[in-house]
mmCIF file of C-alpha atoms in Angstrom:
data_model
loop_
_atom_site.group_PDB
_atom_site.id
_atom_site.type_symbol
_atom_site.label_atom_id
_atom_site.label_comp_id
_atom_site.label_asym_id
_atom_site.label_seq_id
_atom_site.Cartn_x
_atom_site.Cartn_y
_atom_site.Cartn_z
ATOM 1 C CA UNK A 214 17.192 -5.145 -9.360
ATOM 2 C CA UNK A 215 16.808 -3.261 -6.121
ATOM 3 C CA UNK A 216 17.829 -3.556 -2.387
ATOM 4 C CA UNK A 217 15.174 -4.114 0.279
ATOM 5 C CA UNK A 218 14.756 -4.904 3.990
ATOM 6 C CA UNK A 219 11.423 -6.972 4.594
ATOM 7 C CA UNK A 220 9.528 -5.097 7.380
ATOM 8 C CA UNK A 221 6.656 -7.992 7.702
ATOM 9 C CA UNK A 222 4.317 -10.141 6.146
ATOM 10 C CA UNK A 223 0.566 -9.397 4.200
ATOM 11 C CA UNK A 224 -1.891 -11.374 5.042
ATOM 12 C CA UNK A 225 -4.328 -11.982 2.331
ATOM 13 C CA UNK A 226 -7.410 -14.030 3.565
ATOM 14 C CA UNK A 227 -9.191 -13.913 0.332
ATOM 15 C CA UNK A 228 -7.273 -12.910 -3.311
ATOM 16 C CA UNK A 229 -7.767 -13.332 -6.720
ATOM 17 C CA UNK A 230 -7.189 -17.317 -8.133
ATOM 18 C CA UNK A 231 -4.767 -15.609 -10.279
ATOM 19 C CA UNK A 232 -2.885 -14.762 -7.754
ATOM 20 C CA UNK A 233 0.521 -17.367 -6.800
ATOM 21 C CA UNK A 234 0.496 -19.393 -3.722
ATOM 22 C CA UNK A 235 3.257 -17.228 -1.308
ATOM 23 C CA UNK A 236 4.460 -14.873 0.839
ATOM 24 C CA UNK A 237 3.594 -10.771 0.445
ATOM 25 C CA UNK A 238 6.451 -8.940 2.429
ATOM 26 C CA UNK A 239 6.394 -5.319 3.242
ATOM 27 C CA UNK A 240 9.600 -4.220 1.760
ATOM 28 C CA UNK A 241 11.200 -0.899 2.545
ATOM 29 C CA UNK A 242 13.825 -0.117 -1.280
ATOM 30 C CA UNK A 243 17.130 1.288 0.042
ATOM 31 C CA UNK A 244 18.766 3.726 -2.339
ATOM 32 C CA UNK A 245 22.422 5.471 -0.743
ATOM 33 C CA UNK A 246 21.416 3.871 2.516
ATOM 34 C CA UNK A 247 18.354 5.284 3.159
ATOM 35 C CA UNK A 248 14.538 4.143 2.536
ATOM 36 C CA UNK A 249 13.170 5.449 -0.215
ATOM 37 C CA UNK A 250 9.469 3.767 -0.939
ATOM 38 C CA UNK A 251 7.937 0.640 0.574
ATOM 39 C CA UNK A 252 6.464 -1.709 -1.663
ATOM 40 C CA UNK A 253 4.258 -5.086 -1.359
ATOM 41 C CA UNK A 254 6.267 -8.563 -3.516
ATOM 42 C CA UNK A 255 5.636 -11.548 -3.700
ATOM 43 C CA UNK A 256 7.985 -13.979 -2.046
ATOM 44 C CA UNK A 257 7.920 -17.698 -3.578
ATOM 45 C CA UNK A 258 11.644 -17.621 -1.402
ATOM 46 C CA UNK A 259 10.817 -17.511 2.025
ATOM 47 C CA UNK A 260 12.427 -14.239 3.134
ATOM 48 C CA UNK A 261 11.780 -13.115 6.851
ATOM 49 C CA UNK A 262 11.346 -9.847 8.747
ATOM 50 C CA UNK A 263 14.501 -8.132 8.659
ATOM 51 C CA UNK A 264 16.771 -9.915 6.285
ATOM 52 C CA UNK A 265 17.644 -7.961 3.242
ATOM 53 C CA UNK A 266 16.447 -9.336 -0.013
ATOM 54 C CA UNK A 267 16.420 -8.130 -4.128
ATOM 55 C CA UNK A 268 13.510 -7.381 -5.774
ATOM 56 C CA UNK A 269 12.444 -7.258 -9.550
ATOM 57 C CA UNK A 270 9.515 -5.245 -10.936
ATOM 58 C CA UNK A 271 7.068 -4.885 -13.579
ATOM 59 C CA UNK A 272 7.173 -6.678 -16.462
ATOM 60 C CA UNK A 273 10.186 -9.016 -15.239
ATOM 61 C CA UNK A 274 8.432 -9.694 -12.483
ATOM 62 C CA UNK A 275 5.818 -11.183 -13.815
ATOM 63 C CA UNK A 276 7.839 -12.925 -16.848
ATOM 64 C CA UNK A 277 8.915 -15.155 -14.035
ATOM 65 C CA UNK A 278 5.163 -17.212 -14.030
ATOM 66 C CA UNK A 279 4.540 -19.565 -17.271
ATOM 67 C CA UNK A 280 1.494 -18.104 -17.961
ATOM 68 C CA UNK A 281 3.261 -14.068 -17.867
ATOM 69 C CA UNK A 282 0.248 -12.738 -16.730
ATOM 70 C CA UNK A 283 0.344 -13.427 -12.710
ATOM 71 C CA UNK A 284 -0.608 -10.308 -11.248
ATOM 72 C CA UNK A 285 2.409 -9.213 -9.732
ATOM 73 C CA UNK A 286 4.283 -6.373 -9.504
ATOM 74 C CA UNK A 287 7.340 -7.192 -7.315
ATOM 75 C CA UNK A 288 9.027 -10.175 -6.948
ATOM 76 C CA UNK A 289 11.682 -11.728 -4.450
ATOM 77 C CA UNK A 290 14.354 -12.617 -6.097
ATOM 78 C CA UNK A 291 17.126 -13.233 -3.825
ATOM 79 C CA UNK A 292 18.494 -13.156 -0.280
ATOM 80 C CA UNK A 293 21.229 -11.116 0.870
ATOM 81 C CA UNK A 294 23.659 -12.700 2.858
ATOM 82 C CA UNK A 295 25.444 -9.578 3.741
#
């Protein structure tokens, strides 16, 4: 798991059928307090701008569909509540 602040919202006005109904945040990873990539997840949560959330990637994240092969590589998994 990793630490991210969402910095906005992708809008996607066509995308692959494979792709899950949801949210893609903008997501700034914070390692020692500091941001250290930015990387596009999907959010089936409902995270807004500025509220820290955790993130999954790669193969986890895409365990989490049924069919294991959604195409995603980052996925919301939780809400920080500070």
């Amino acid at each position: 798991m990793k630490v991210g602040k969402v910095m906005g919202k992708i809008w996607a006005t066509r995308k692959l059928d494979e792709l899950p109904n949801g949210a893609l945040l903008e997501i700034d990873l914070i390692v020692d307090g500091k941001v250290s990539e930015r990387v596009l997840a999907y959010d089936p949560l409902g995270a807004g701008t500025g509220e820290q959330v955790l993130i999954t990637q790669g193969s986890v994240a895409k365990g989490w569909f049924e069919s294991g092969d959604a195409v995603i590589d980052a996925l919301v998994i939780g809400i920080v509540d500070e």
